[in-house]
Coordinates of C-alpha atoms in Angstrom, one line a residue:
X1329 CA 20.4 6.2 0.6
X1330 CA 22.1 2.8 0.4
X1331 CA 19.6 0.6 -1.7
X1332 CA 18.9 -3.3 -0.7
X1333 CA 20.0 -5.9 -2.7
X1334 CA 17.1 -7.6 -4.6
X1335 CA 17.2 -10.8 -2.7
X1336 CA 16.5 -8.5 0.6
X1337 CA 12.8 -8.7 -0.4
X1338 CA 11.4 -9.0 3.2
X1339 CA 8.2 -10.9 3.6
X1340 CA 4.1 -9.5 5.0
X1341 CA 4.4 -9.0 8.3
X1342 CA 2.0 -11.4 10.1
X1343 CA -1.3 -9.5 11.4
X1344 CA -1.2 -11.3 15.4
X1345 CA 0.9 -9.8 17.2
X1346 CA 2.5 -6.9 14.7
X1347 CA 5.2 -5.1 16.4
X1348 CA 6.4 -1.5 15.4
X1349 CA 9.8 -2.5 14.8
X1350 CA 8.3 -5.3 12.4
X1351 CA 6.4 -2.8 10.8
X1352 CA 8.7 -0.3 10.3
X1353 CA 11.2 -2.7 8.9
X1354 CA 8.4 -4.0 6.2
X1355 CA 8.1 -0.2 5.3
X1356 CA 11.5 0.8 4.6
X1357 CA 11.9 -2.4 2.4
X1358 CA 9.3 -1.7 0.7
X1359 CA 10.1 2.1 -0.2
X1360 CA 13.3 1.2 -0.7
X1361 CA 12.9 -1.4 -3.0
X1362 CA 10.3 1.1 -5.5
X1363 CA 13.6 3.5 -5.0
X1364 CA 15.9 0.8 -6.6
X1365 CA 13.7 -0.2 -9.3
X1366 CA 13.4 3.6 -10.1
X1367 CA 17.5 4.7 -10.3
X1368 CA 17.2 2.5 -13.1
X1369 CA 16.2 5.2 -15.4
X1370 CA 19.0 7.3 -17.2
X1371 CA 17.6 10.5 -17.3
X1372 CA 14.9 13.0 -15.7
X1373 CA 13.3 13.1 -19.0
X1374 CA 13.0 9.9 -19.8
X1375 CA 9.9 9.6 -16.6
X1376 CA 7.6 11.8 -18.7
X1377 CA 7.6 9.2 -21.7
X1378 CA 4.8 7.0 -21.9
X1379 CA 6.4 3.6 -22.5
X1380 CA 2.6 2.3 -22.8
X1381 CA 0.0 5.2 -24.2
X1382 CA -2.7 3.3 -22.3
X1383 CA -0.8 4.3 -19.1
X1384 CA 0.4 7.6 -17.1
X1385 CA 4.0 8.5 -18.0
X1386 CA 6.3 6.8 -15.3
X1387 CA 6.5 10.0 -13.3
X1388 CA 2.7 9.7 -12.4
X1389 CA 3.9 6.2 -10.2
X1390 CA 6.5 7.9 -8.8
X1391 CA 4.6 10.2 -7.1
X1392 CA 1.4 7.7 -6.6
X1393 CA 3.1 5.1 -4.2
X1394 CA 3.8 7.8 -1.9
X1395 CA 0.4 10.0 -2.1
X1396 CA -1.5 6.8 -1.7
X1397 CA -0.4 6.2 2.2
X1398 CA -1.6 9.7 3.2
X1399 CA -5.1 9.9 1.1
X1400 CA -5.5 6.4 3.0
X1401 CA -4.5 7.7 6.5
X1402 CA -6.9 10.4 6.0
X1403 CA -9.7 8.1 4.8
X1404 CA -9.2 5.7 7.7
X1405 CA -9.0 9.2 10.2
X1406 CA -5.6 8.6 11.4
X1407 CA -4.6 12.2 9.9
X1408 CA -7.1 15.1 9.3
X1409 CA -4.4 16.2 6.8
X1410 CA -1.4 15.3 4.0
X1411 CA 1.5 17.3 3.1
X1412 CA 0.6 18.6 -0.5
X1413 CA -2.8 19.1 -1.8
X1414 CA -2.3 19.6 -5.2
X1415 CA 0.0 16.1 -5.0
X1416 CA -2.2 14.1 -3.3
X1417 CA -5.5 15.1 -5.8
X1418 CA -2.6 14.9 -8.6
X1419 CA -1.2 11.7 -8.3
X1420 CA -4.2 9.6 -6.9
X1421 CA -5.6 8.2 -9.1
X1422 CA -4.1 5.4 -12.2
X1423 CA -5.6 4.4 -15.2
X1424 CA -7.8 1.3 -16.2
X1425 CA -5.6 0.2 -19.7
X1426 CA -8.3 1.1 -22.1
X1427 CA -9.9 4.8 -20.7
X1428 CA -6.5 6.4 -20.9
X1429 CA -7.9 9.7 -21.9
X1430 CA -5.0 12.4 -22.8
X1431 CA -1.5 11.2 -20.9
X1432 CA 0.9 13.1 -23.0
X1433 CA 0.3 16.4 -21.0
X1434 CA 4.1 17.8 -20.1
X1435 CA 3.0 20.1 -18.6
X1436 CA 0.5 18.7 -16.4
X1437 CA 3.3 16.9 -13.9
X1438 CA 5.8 18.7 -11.6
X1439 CA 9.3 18.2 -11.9
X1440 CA 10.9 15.2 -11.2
X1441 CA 13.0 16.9 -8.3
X1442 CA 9.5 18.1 -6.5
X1443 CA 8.2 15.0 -6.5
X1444 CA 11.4 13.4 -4.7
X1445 CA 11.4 15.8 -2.0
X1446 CA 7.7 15.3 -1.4
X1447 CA 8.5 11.4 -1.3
X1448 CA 11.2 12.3 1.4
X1449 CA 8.9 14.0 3.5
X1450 CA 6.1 12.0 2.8
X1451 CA 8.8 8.8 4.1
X1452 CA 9.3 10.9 7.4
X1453 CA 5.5 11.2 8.2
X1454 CA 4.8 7.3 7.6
X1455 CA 7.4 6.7 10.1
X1456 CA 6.1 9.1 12.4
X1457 CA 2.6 7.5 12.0
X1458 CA 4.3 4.0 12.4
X1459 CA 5.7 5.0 16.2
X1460 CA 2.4 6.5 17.0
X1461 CA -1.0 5.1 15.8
X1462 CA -2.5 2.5 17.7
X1463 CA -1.7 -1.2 17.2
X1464 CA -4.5 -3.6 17.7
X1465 CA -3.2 -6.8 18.6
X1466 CA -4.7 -8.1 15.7
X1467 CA -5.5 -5.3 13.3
X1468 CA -8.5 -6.2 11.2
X1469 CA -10.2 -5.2 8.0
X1470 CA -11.8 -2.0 10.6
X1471 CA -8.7 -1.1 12.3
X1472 CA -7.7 2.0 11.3
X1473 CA -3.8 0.6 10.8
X1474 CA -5.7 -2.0 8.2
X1475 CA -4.9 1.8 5.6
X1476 CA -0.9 1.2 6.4
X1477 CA -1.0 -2.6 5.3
X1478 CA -3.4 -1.3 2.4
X1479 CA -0.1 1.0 1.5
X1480 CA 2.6 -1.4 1.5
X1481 CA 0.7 -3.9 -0.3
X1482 CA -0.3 -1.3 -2.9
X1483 CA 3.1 0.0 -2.9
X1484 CA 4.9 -3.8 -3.8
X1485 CA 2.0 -4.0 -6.6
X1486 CA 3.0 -0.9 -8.0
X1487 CA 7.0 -2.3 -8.0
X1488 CA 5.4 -4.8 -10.7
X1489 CA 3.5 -3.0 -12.4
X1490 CA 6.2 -0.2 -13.0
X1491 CA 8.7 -2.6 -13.9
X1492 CA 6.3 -4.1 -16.6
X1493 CA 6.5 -0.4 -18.2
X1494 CA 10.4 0.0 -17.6
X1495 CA 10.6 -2.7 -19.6
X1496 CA 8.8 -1.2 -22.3
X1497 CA 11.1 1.7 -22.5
X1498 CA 14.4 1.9 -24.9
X1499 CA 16.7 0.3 -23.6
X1500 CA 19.9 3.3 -23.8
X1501 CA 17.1 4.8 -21.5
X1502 CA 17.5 2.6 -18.7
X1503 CA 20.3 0.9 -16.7
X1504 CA 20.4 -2.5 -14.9
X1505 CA 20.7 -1.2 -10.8
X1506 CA 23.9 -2.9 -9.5
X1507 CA 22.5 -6.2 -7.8
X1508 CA 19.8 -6.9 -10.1
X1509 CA 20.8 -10.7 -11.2
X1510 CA 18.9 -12.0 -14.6
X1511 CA 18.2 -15.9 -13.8
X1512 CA 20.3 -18.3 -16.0
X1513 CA 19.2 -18.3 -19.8
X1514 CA 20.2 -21.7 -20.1
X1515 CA 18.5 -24.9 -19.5
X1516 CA 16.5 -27.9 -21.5
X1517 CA 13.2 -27.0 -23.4
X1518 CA 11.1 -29.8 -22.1
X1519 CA 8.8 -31.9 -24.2
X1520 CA 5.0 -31.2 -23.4
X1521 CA 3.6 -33.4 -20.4
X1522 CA 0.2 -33.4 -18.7
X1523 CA -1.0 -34.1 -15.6
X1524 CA -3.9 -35.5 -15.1
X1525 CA -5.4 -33.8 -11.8
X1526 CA -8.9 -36.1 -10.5
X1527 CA -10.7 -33.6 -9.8
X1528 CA -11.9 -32.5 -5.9
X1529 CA -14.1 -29.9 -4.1
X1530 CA -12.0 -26.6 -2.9
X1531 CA -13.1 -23.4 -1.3
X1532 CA -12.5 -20.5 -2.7
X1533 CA -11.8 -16.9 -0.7
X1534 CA -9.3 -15.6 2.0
X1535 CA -10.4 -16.9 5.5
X1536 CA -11.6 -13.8 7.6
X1537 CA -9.2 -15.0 10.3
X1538 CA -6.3 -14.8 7.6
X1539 CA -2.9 -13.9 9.3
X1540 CA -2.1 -11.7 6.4
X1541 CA -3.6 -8.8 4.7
X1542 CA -5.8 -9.8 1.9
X1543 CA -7.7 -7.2 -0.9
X1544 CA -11.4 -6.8 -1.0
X1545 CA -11.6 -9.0 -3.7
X1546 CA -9.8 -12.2 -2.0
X1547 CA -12.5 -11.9 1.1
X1548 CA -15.9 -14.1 0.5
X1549 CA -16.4 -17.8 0.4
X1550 CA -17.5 -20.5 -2.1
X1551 CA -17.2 -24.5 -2.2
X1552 CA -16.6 -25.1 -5.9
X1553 CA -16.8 -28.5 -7.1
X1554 CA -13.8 -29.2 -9.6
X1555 CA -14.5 -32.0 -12.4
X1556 CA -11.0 -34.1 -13.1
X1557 CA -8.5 -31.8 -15.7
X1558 CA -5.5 -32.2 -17.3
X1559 CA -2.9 -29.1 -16.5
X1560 CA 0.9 -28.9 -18.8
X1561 CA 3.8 -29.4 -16.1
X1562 CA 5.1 -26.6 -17.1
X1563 CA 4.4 -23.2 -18.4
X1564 CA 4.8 -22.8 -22.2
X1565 CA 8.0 -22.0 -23.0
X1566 CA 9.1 -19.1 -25.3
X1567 CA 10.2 -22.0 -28.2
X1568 CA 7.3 -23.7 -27.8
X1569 CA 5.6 -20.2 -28.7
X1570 CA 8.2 -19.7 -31.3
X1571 CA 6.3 -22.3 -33.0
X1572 CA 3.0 -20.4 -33.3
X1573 CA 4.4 -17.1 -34.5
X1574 CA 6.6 -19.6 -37.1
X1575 CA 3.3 -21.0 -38.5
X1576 CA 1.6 -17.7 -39.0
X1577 CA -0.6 -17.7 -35.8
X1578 CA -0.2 -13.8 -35.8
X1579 CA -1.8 -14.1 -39.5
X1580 CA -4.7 -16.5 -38.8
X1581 CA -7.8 -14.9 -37.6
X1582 CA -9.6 -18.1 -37.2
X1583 CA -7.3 -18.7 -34.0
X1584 CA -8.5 -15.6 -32.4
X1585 CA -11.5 -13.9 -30.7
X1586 CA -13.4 -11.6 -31.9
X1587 CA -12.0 -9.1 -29.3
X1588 CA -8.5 -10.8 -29.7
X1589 CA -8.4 -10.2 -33.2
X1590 CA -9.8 -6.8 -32.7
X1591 CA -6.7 -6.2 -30.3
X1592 CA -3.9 -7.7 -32.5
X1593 CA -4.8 -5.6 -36.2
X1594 CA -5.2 -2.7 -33.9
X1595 CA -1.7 -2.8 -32.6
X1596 CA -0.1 -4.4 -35.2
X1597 CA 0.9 -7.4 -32.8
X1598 CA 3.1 -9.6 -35.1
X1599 CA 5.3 -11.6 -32.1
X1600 CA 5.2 -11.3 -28.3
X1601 CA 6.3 -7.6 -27.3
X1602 CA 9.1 -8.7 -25.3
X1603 CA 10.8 -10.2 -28.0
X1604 CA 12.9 -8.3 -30.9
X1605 CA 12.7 -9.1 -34.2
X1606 CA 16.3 -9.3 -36.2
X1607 CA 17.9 -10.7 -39.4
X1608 CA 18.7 -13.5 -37.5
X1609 CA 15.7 -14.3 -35.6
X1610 CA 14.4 -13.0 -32.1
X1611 CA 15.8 -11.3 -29.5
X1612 CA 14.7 -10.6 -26.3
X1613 CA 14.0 -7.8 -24.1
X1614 CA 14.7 -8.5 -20.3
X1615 CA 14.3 -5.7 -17.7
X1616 CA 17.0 -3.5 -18.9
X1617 CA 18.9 -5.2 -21.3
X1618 CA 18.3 -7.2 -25.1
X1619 CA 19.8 -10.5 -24.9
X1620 CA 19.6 -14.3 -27.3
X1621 CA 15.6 -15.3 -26.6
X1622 CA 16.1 -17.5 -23.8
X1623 CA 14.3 -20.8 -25.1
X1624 CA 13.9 -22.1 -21.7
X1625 CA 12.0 -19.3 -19.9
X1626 CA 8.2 -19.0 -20.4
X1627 CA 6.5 -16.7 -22.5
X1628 CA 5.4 -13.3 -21.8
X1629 CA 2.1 -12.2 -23.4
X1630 CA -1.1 -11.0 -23.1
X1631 CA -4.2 -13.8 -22.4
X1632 CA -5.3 -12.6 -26.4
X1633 CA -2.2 -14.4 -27.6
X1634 CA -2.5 -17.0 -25.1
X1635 CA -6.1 -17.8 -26.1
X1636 CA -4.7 -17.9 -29.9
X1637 CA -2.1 -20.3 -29.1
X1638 CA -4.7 -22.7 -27.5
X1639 CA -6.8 -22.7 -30.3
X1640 CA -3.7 -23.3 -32.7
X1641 CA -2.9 -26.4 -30.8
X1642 CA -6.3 -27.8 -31.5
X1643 CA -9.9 -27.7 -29.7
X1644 CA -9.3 -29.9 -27.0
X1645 CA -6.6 -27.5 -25.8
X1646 CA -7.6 -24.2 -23.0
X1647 CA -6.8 -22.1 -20.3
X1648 CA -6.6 -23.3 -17.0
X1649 CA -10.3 -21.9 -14.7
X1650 CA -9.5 -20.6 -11.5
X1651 CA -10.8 -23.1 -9.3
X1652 CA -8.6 -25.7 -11.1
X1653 CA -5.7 -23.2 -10.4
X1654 CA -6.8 -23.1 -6.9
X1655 CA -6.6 -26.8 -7.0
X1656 CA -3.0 -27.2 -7.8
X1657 CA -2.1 -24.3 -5.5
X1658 CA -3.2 -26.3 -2.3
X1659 CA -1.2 -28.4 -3.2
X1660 CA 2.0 -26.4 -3.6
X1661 CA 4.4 -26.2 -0.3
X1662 CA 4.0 -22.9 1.0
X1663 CA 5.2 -21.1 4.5
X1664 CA 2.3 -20.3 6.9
X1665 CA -0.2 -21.8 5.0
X1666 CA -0.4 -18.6 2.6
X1667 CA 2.5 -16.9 1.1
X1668 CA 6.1 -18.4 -0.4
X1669 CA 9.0 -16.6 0.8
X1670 CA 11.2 -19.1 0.9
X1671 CA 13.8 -20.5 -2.3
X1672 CA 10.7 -22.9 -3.3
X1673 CA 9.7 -20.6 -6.3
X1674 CA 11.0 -17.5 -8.3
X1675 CA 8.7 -15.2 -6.2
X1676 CA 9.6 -12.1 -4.2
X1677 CA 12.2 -10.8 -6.2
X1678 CA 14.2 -13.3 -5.7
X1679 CA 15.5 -13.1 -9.8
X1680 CA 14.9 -9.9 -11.7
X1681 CA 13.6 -12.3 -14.2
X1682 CA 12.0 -15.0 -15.4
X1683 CA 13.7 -18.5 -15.2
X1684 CA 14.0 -21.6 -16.9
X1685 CA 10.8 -23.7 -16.2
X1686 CA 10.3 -26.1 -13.6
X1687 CA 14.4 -25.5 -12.7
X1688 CA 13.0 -24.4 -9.5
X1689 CA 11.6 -27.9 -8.1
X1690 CA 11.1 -27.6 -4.8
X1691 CA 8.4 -25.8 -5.5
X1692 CA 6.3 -28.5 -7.7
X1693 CA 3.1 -29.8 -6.5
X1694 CA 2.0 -33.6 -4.9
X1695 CA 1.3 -35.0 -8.4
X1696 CA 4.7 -33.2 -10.0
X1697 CA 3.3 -29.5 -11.3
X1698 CA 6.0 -27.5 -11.7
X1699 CA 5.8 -23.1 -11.5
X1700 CA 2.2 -23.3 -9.8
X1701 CA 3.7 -19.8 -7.9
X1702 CA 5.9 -17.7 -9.2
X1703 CA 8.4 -17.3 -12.4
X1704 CA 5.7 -15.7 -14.3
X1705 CA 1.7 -15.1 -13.7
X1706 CA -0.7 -17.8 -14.9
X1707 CA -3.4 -16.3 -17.5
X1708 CA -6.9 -18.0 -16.6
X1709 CA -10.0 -17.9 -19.0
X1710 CA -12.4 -16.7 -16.0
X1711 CA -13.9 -13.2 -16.7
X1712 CA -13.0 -11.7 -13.0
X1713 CA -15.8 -11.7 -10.7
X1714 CA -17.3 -11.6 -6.9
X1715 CA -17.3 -14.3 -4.9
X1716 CA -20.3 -14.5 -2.5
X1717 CA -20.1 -12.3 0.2
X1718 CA -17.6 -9.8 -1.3
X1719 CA -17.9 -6.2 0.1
X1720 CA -16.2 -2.8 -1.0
X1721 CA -13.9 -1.6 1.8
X1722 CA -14.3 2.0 2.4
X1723 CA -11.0 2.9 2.4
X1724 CA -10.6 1.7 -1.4
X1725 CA -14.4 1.7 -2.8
X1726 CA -12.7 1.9 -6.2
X1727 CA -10.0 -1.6 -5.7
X1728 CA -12.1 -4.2 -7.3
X1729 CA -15.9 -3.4 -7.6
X1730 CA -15.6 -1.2 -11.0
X1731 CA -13.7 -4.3 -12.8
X1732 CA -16.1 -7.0 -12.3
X1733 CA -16.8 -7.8 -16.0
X1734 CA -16.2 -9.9 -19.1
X1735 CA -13.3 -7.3 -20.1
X1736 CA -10.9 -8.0 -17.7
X1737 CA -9.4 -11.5 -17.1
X1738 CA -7.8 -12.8 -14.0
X1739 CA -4.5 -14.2 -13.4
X1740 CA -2.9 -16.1 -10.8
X1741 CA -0.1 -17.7 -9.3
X1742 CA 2.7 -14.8 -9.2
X1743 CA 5.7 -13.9 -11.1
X1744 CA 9.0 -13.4 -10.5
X1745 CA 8.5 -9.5 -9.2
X1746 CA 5.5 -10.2 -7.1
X1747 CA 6.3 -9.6 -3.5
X1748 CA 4.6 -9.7 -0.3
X1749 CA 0.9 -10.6 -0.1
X1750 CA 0.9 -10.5 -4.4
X1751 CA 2.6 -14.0 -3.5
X1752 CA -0.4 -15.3 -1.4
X1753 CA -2.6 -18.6 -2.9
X1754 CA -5.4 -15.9 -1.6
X1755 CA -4.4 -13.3 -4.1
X1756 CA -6.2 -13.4 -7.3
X1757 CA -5.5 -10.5 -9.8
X1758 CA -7.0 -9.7 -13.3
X1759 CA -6.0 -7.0 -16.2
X1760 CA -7.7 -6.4 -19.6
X1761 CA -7.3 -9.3 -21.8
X1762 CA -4.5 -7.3 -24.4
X1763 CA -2.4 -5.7 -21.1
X1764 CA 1.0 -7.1 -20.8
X1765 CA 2.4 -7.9 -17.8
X1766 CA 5.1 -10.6 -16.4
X1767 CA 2.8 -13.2 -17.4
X1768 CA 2.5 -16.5 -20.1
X1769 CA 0.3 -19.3 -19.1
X1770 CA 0.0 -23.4 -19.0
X1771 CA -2.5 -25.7 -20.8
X1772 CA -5.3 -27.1 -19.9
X1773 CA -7.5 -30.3 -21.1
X1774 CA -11.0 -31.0 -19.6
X1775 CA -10.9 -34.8 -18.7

């Protein structure tokens, strides 16, 4: 199969008026593009490591995209039936970061060759399903078709998140695809500036009427009054975090939580994981290569170390809250009132890495924020919660509603390998506090 260039990143097809061809063009990209990211890895062997013991081995994800569609056809009654029992109980269900259990098992995953040919066949039956189930003219959260947008979404969240553990891997285990392109490592560390924002009233939740598919979680509404902040311009940068580790933030426990601190001694946590320490100072580790620590690009690390660094700076200084980040979001240009998909932000694949902040300006807000979506996600200090009216969809009971808690905090904005609907001001996502993931964070000031 000839793979798509990264750029080729196609964007949510609209819910009015969906078209088979439209839809069928959506899926292929989509499996294609978890194809590309996975030829990335040398060897057969190397998909039964665990690059993160808190996860699956990589093979699990392999197989997961693809069983996913068909347990969601069945629940949704399009199909009394899948293709492989065993697979489809196997490979259904991931791992929340901290309840890992025993993931080491060789010998509790099929061969990497079995689970290809089961994606192959499992390819052929979507597209059967795609030229015969019925298309609403507006499928909604009941339509039965609602379980195919369900898959492709899930499917382009799964690209992330399996990149975020290719990274993790050695890298003589992995290869850079041909057309994967790194951003430029250049560019001018700016000098810390804040905006002050006024303030303003904004309502949180996906509209019911929304023309794209949204997650349980993004569906409910509240008015939120937001009191007048004070948000960085741009992300912080990995020199401006250089400073932190440089003045022995790693070793001062007074600039952590409790559960921070907790995290940090019990991994050992000395610098951010995607950079390599060396006689000469740091490295970096991009998707599949080590390169100089590009200065310019924002950091990478888990809301622990961003909460740290906050606390370093001095009292005043915090995360941003999500309504605040909703704030500056309605202000950011977007396409259809939703989703970026056009060169305004490093979104949708359109670098296979982070990029120097705010080089990408068209994408800056009214009063001059810069990276408000995209390059990497935003860390926010809100526990993650419901919004009123929230309600579990029964094709995915299990999405959201277990995660509701103080130990799992929400992120937003996007990163450089969110596609489709993960790019939508609507989308709002949230990991354990010490996960990594393609995301750094921006300061905050209450005003």
């Amino acid at each position: 199969m000839q793979l798509l260039h990264q750029t080729e990143s196609l964007p949510p097809v609209r819910l009015s008026g969906c078209t088979r061809s439209e839809l069928k063009a959506y899926f292929v990209n989509t499996w294609e593009l978890y194809e590309w990211l996975f030829s990335s890895i040398r060897s057969d062997d190397s998909l039964y490591i665990n690059p993160d013991p808190r996860r699956h081995p990589l093979i699990f994800y392999l197989g997961h995209t693809a069983v996913f569609y068909l347990n969601k056809f069945k629940a949704a009654g399009i199909i009394s039936a899948g293709i492989n029992e065993k697979y489809e109980h196997l490979f259904a269900v991931g791992v929340d970061p901290e309840s890992a259990g025993d993931l080491e098992t060789r010998d509790l995953w099929p061969a990497a060759e079995d689970v290809r040919a089961y994606r192959r066949q499992v390819r052929g039956r979507i597209l059967e399903i795609i030229d015969t189930v019925e298309i609403p003219d507006r499928p909604t959260w009941d339509s039965p078709i609602w379980s195919l947008f369900m898959g492709l979404e899930h499917d382009r969240i799964h690209f992330e998140t399996s990149s975020v553990l290719i990274r993790q891997y050695d890298v003589d285990l992995v290869e850079r695809p041909a057309g994967w392109m790194y951003a430029p490592t250049t560019g001018v560390v700016p000098e810390l500036e804040m905006v002050d924002i006024p303030g303003g009233t904004v309502t949180m939740g996906r509209p019911q009427l929304s023309e794209l598919y949204g997650w349980d979680n993004e569906y409910g509404q509240m008015k939120v009054d937001v009191d007048p902040f004070a948000v960085s311009k741009n992300m912080v940068t990995n020199a401006e975090f250089r400073e932190f580790v440089r003045d022995g933030g790693y070793q001062n426990e007074r600039y952590w939580t409790t559960e921070g601190w907790a995290w940090r001694q019990k991994y050992a946590v000395v610098h951010p994981s995607f950079w390599i320490s060396g006689a000469n100072g740091f490295r970096y580790r991009a998707m599949f290569d080590e390169i100089g620590l590009p200065e310019s690009w924002p950091v990478e690390i888990t809301c622990h170390e961003a909460t740290a660094y906050c606390a370093w700076k001095g009292s005043e200084w915090r995360l941003l809250w999500e309504r605040e980040w909703k704030l500056l979001s309605n202000d950011a240009p977007l396409l259809h009132d939703d989703v970026i998909f056009d060169r305004n932000s490093n979104l949708n694949i359109r670098y296979g890495s982070p990029s120097p902040v705010g080089s990408i300006s068209a994408g800056a807000t009214q009063r001059g924020v810069l990276d408000v979506h995209g390059n990497v996600w935003d860390w926010l200090a809100d526990d993650f919660y419901r919004l009123p009216g929230f309600r579990v969809h029964d094709y995915y009971q299990d999405f959201s509603d277990p995660y509701f808690d103080e130990q799992h905090g929400m992120l937003a904005g996007g990163a450089w390998a969110s596609s489709g609907t993960s790019g939508s001001r609507y989308y709002r996502l949230w990991f354990r506090r010490g996960f990594l993931q393609h995301a750094g964070f921006r300061l905050a000031q209450s005003r």
